[in-house]
Coordinates of C-alpha atoms in Angstrom, one line a residue:
M288 CA -33.0 65.7 53.4
A289 CA -34.3 69.0 52.5
P290 CA -32.3 72.5 54.2
L291 CA -35.0 73.7 55.8
T292 CA -37.1 70.4 57.5
D293 CA -37.1 71.1 60.7
T294 CA -37.6 75.1 60.3
I295 CA -40.7 77.0 61.2
A296 CA -42.2 79.2 59.4
L297 CA -44.9 82.3 59.4
V298 CA -44.9 84.4 55.6
A299 CA -47.1 87.4 56.8
G300 CA -49.0 88.3 53.2
G301 CA -48.9 85.0 51.1
T302 CA -51.9 84.4 49.8
R303 CA -50.1 86.1 46.0
G304 CA -46.9 87.7 44.5
A305 CA -43.5 87.4 46.2
G306 CA -45.3 85.8 49.5
R307 CA -46.9 83.0 47.5
G308 CA -43.6 82.2 46.3
I309 CA -41.6 82.8 49.5
A310 CA -43.8 80.5 50.9
T311 CA -43.7 77.9 47.7
E312 CA -40.5 78.0 48.0
L313 CA -39.7 77.2 51.9
G314 CA -42.2 74.4 51.4
A315 CA -39.9 72.6 48.3
A316 CA -37.0 73.5 51.5
G317 CA -39.4 71.1 53.8
A318 CA -40.5 73.8 56.5
T319 CA -43.5 74.4 57.9
V320 CA -44.5 76.6 56.7
Y321 CA -47.9 79.9 58.1
V322 CA -49.9 81.4 55.5
T323 CA -51.3 84.9 56.4
G324 CA -53.7 86.8 54.5
R325 CA -57.5 88.8 54.1
T326 CA -58.3 86.4 51.7
T327 CA -59.6 83.3 51.6
R328 CA -62.0 80.5 49.9
D329 CA -64.8 82.0 52.4
G330 CA -64.4 85.5 50.7
R331 CA -61.9 88.4 49.8
S332 CA -60.5 91.1 51.4
D333 CA -61.5 94.4 49.6
L334 CA -58.7 93.7 46.9
D335 CA -60.5 91.9 45.1
R336 CA -58.2 89.2 44.1
P337 CA -59.4 85.0 43.7
E338 CA -55.9 84.1 45.3
T339 CA -56.7 82.6 48.7
I340 CA -54.5 81.7 51.9
E341 CA -55.7 78.0 51.6
E342 CA -54.6 77.6 47.7
T343 CA -50.8 79.1 48.8
A344 CA -51.0 76.4 52.1
E345 CA -52.0 74.0 49.7
L346 CA -48.7 74.5 47.3
V347 CA -47.0 74.5 49.9
T348 CA -47.9 71.0 51.5
A349 CA -47.9 69.6 47.5
R350 CA -44.3 71.1 47.2
G351 CA -43.3 68.6 50.2
G352 CA -44.0 70.9 53.5
T353 CA -46.3 72.0 55.6
G354 CA -48.5 74.8 54.6
I355 CA -50.8 76.0 57.3
A356 CA -53.3 78.8 56.3
V357 CA -54.8 81.2 58.8
R358 CA -56.9 84.6 58.8
C359 CA -55.3 87.7 59.9
D360 CA -55.2 90.5 59.0
H361 CA -51.5 92.2 60.6
S362 CA -53.4 95.7 61.2
E363 CA -55.0 94.1 64.2
P364 CA -52.7 93.7 66.9
E365 CA -55.6 91.1 68.4
Q366 CA -55.2 89.4 65.2
V367 CA -51.3 88.9 65.1
R368 CA -51.6 88.5 69.3
A369 CA -53.8 85.1 68.4
L370 CA -51.5 84.3 66.0
A371 CA -48.1 84.4 67.7
E372 CA -49.9 82.3 71.0
R373 CA -51.1 79.3 67.8
I374 CA -47.7 79.2 66.9
R375 CA -46.6 79.0 70.4
S376 CA -49.1 75.8 71.2
E377 CA -48.3 73.8 68.1
H378 CA -44.1 74.3 67.4
G379 CA -42.9 77.1 70.5
R380 CA -41.4 78.5 68.0
L381 CA -40.7 80.6 65.1
D382 CA -37.3 80.7 62.9
L383 CA -38.1 82.7 60.3
L384 CA -40.6 85.6 60.0
V385 CA -41.2 86.9 56.4
N386 CA -42.9 90.2 56.4
D387 CA -44.7 90.5 53.0
V388 CA -47.6 92.6 53.5
W389 CA -48.6 95.2 51.8
G390 CA -51.9 96.2 50.3
G391 CA -51.1 99.8 49.3
D392 CA -51.3 99.2 45.2
A393 CA -55.1 101.1 44.5
L394 CA -54.1 103.7 47.0
T395 CA -51.1 105.0 45.4
Q396 CA -51.3 108.2 42.7
W397 CA -47.9 107.7 41.2
D398 CA -49.4 111.7 39.1
K399 CA -50.4 113.5 42.6
R400 CA -47.8 115.1 45.1
L401 CA -48.1 114.7 48.6
W402 CA -50.0 117.6 48.5
E403 CA -52.4 116.6 45.8
H404 CA -52.3 113.5 47.3
D405 CA -55.7 111.5 48.7
L406 CA -54.9 111.9 52.6
E407 CA -56.9 109.5 54.2
N408 CA -55.8 106.8 51.0
G409 CA -51.7 108.0 51.6
L410 CA -52.3 107.4 55.6
R411 CA -54.2 104.1 55.2
L412 CA -51.0 103.2 52.6
L413 CA -48.5 103.6 55.8
H414 CA -50.8 102.0 58.1
R415 CA -51.5 98.2 55.4
A416 CA -47.6 98.6 55.0
V417 CA -45.4 99.7 57.7
D418 CA -47.3 99.5 60.5
T419 CA -48.7 95.9 60.2
H420 CA -44.7 95.2 59.8
I421 CA -44.1 96.6 63.5
I422 CA -47.3 95.1 64.8
T423 CA -46.3 91.5 63.6
S424 CA -42.6 91.7 64.8
H425 CA -44.0 93.2 67.9
F426 CA -45.6 89.6 69.1
M427 CA -43.5 87.3 66.6
L428 CA -40.1 88.5 67.8
P429 CA -40.4 86.4 71.2
L430 CA -40.9 83.3 69.1
L431 CA -37.4 83.8 67.7
I432 CA -35.1 85.2 70.2
G433 CA -35.0 82.4 72.6
R434 CA -33.4 80.0 70.2
G435 CA -30.2 82.2 69.9
R436 CA -30.8 82.1 65.9
G437 CA -33.6 82.9 63.7
L438 CA -34.0 85.5 60.3
V439 CA -36.4 87.8 59.9
I440 CA -36.9 89.2 56.7
E441 CA -38.4 92.3 55.4
I442 CA -39.5 92.7 51.8
T443 CA -39.5 95.6 50.4
D444 CA -38.9 97.7 47.0
G445 CA -35.4 98.3 45.5
T446 CA -32.2 98.5 48.0
E447 CA -32.0 102.8 49.2
E448 CA -28.7 102.2 46.9
W449 CA -30.6 101.3 43.8
V450 CA -33.3 103.8 44.6
Q451 CA -29.8 106.7 45.2
E452 CA -28.1 105.7 42.3
I453 CA -30.9 105.1 39.6
L454 CA -34.0 106.8 41.1
G455 CA -32.2 110.2 42.7
G456 CA -33.7 108.7 46.2
Y457 CA -37.1 108.8 45.2
R458 CA -39.5 106.3 44.2
G459 CA -42.4 109.1 42.6
T460 CA -44.6 109.1 45.3
F461 CA -45.1 110.6 48.8
F462 CA -46.9 107.9 50.5
Y463 CA -45.3 105.1 48.1
D464 CA -41.3 105.8 48.7
L465 CA -41.8 107.0 52.3
A466 CA -43.8 103.5 53.4
K467 CA -40.5 101.5 51.3
H468 CA -37.4 102.9 52.9
S469 CA -39.9 102.7 56.2
V470 CA -39.8 99.0 55.9
A471 CA -36.2 99.0 55.1
R472 CA -35.2 100.7 57.9
L473 CA -37.4 98.4 59.8
A474 CA -35.0 96.2 59.0
S475 CA -32.0 97.3 60.3
N476 CA -33.6 98.7 63.2
Q477 CA -34.9 94.9 64.3
A478 CA -30.8 93.6 63.0
A479 CA -29.6 96.2 65.5
E480 CA -31.8 95.0 68.7
L481 CA -31.7 90.9 67.5
K482 CA -28.2 90.9 67.2
P483 CA -26.9 90.2 71.0
Y484 CA -29.5 87.3 70.6
G485 CA -28.6 85.9 67.4
V486 CA -31.4 86.7 65.3
A487 CA -30.6 88.1 62.1
A488 CA -32.5 90.7 60.4
L489 CA -32.4 91.8 56.4
A490 CA -34.6 93.6 53.6
L491 CA -35.0 91.5 50.2
T492 CA -36.4 93.1 46.9
P493 CA -37.2 91.4 44.2
G494 CA -36.4 92.8 40.4
F495 CA -39.3 93.7 38.4
L496 CA -41.9 91.1 39.8
R497 CA -44.0 88.8 37.4
S498 CA -46.5 88.5 39.6
E499 CA -50.4 87.2 39.4
A500 CA -51.6 91.1 38.9
M501 CA -48.3 91.9 37.0
L502 CA -49.4 89.6 34.2
D503 CA -53.5 90.6 35.0
L504 CA -51.8 94.1 34.1
F505 CA -50.3 93.5 30.3
G506 CA -53.0 90.8 29.6
V507 CA -51.1 87.7 29.6
T508 CA -50.8 84.2 31.3
E509 CA -47.1 82.8 32.8
E510 CA -47.4 80.4 29.8
N511 CA -47.1 83.8 26.7
W512 CA -45.7 86.6 29.1
R513 CA -43.1 87.3 26.9
D514 CA -45.9 88.3 24.8
A515 CA -45.4 91.9 27.0
G516 CA -42.3 92.7 26.3
A517 CA -44.6 94.6 22.9
K518 CA -45.9 96.9 25.1
D519 CA -42.4 97.6 27.7
Q520 CA -39.3 95.8 27.4
H521 CA -38.5 96.2 30.0
F522 CA -40.8 93.6 31.0
L523 CA -38.7 91.1 29.6
Q524 CA -36.5 91.1 32.1
S525 CA -39.0 90.0 35.0
E526 CA -38.9 87.5 36.9
T527 CA -41.4 85.1 38.9
P528 CA -42.1 85.1 42.7
A529 CA -40.4 82.2 43.2
Y530 CA -37.5 83.3 42.3
T531 CA -37.8 85.6 45.6
G532 CA -38.6 82.5 47.6
R533 CA -35.3 81.0 46.4
A534 CA -33.6 83.6 47.0
V535 CA -35.3 83.3 51.3
V536 CA -34.4 79.9 50.6
A537 CA -30.5 80.5 50.8
L538 CA -30.6 83.3 52.8
A539 CA -32.7 81.0 55.2
A540 CA -30.0 77.9 54.6
D541 CA -27.2 79.9 55.5
P542 CA -24.9 79.0 58.5
D543 CA -23.5 82.8 58.3
I544 CA -26.9 85.1 58.0
M545 CA -25.4 87.3 61.2
A546 CA -22.7 88.7 58.5
K547 CA -26.3 90.1 56.5
T548 CA -28.3 91.1 59.0
G549 CA -29.6 94.9 58.6
G550 CA -28.5 95.0 54.9
A551 CA -30.8 95.3 52.0
Y552 CA -30.4 93.0 48.7
D553 CA -31.9 92.4 45.4
T554 CA -32.8 88.6 44.0
G555 CA -30.9 89.4 41.4
R556 CA -27.2 89.7 43.5
L557 CA -28.2 86.9 46.4
A558 CA -28.5 85.0 43.1
K559 CA -24.9 84.9 42.1
E560 CA -24.2 84.9 45.5
Y561 CA -25.8 81.3 46.2
G562 CA -26.1 79.6 42.7
F563 CA -30.0 79.6 42.5
T564 CA -32.4 80.3 39.4
D565 CA -35.3 80.8 38.2
V566 CA -38.0 79.0 37.7
D567 CA -37.1 78.9 33.6
G568 CA -33.0 78.3 34.6
T569 CA -32.3 82.1 34.2
R570 CA -31.0 84.5 36.6
P571 CA -32.3 87.4 35.7
D572 CA -30.5 90.8 37.6
F573 CA -33.1 94.0 36.8
P574 CA -30.9 96.2 38.9
E575 CA -28.2 95.4 36.2
Y576 CA -30.0 95.4 33.3
Y577 CA -31.3 98.7 33.8
R578 CA -28.5 100.6 34.6
G579 CA -27.0 99.3 31.2
F580 CA -30.6 100.6 29.9
L581 CA -29.9 103.5 31.0
A582 CA -26.2 103.8 29.8
T583 CA -27.2 103.3 26.4
S584 CA -30.4 105.5 26.7
G585 CA -29.4 108.4 28.7
S586 CA -32.5 109.0 30.6
A587 CA -34.7 106.9 33.3
S588 CA -37.8 106.5 31.9
G589 CA -40.9 103.5 32.4
S590 CA -40.6 103.2 36.0
A591 CA -42.1 105.2 38.7
S592 CA -40.6 102.6 40.9
P593 CA -37.2 100.7 41.3
S594 CA -38.9 97.3 40.0
G595 CA -39.7 98.0 36.3
S596 CA -43.3 98.9 36.5
E597 CA -45.2 101.4 38.8
S598 CA -45.4 98.7 41.6
A599 CA -44.1 94.8 41.2
S600 CA -46.8 94.0 43.6
G601 CA -49.7 91.5 43.6
S602 CA -50.7 91.4 46.8
E603 CA -53.8 91.7 49.7
S604 CA -53.8 92.4 53.1
A605 CA -54.9 94.0 55.9
S606 CA -52.2 94.3 54.6
G607 CA -51.0 93.4 52.0
S608 CA -46.6 93.7 50.8
G609 CA -45.2 96.3 48.8
S610 CA -44.2 96.0 45.4
A611 CA -43.2 92.3 45.3
S612 CA -46.2 91.3 47.7
G613 CA -48.3 89.1 47.9
S614 CA -50.8 89.7 50.9
A615 CA -54.3 89.0 52.0

């Protein structure tokens, strides 16, 4: 039997990027997965990407799970409330919540200080990347706490330990860093409140995510992605969204997951611990690679975010999901 056959999961921001990879790998593990975002076959969100929630849900089902696409703007409380009521009506519970909403790439100005950054865009970024996670957890956590077990995963960009070690504690621009730091804090805060109920909460970050948007940025496809190494050598250490998905599956199937509650983990570290690989059989570990790069080069360059690019994302939802995301 697949390890997550009896699992009911919500991937908030599952349209593309890490969200799609997570949903699809949960499907391969047998889970029932609600996939939410704003882009459907009937219309795109303002991110104007072609990927849809229906496509992701179909991938979940094709891999052996049950994919359920639900259009939901996670910045709108009433839409999230309705989603929670639907899950309760159809299944009576939720076992796994993945908060992967983002939508902030186009709003981030990497070369601007706080007082120079467009204020409206910065505040909109925080609303999409932080408020959406709070709204989603507010309505979904009651569905998790009733069974004495469960898991909440907050998708972010870089553990705080990694950001401190490699980037001097700052992800390069005010609003982006504040959003990603806040998401990590959301995980630890939820862990504190959920622990008495036997529900774990933690933060998870990909390395250099090879999302659909990142492939487009480099002008390559998943078939010839290594060609982009000529433009950025760090891209050769990138990983597919499925790698993040396999990390989520491993965490969700771990009977001792409460030992990890409140922590922040990266895909490379978890791959070593749980023994999973990326789709090509490799085991990328971008933090480990980048430490070696800095040791030989003597300077931190070539990356504004800890994932090895300005954003490891491919996101988009009324909120999306950060550097690692695939929302909307």
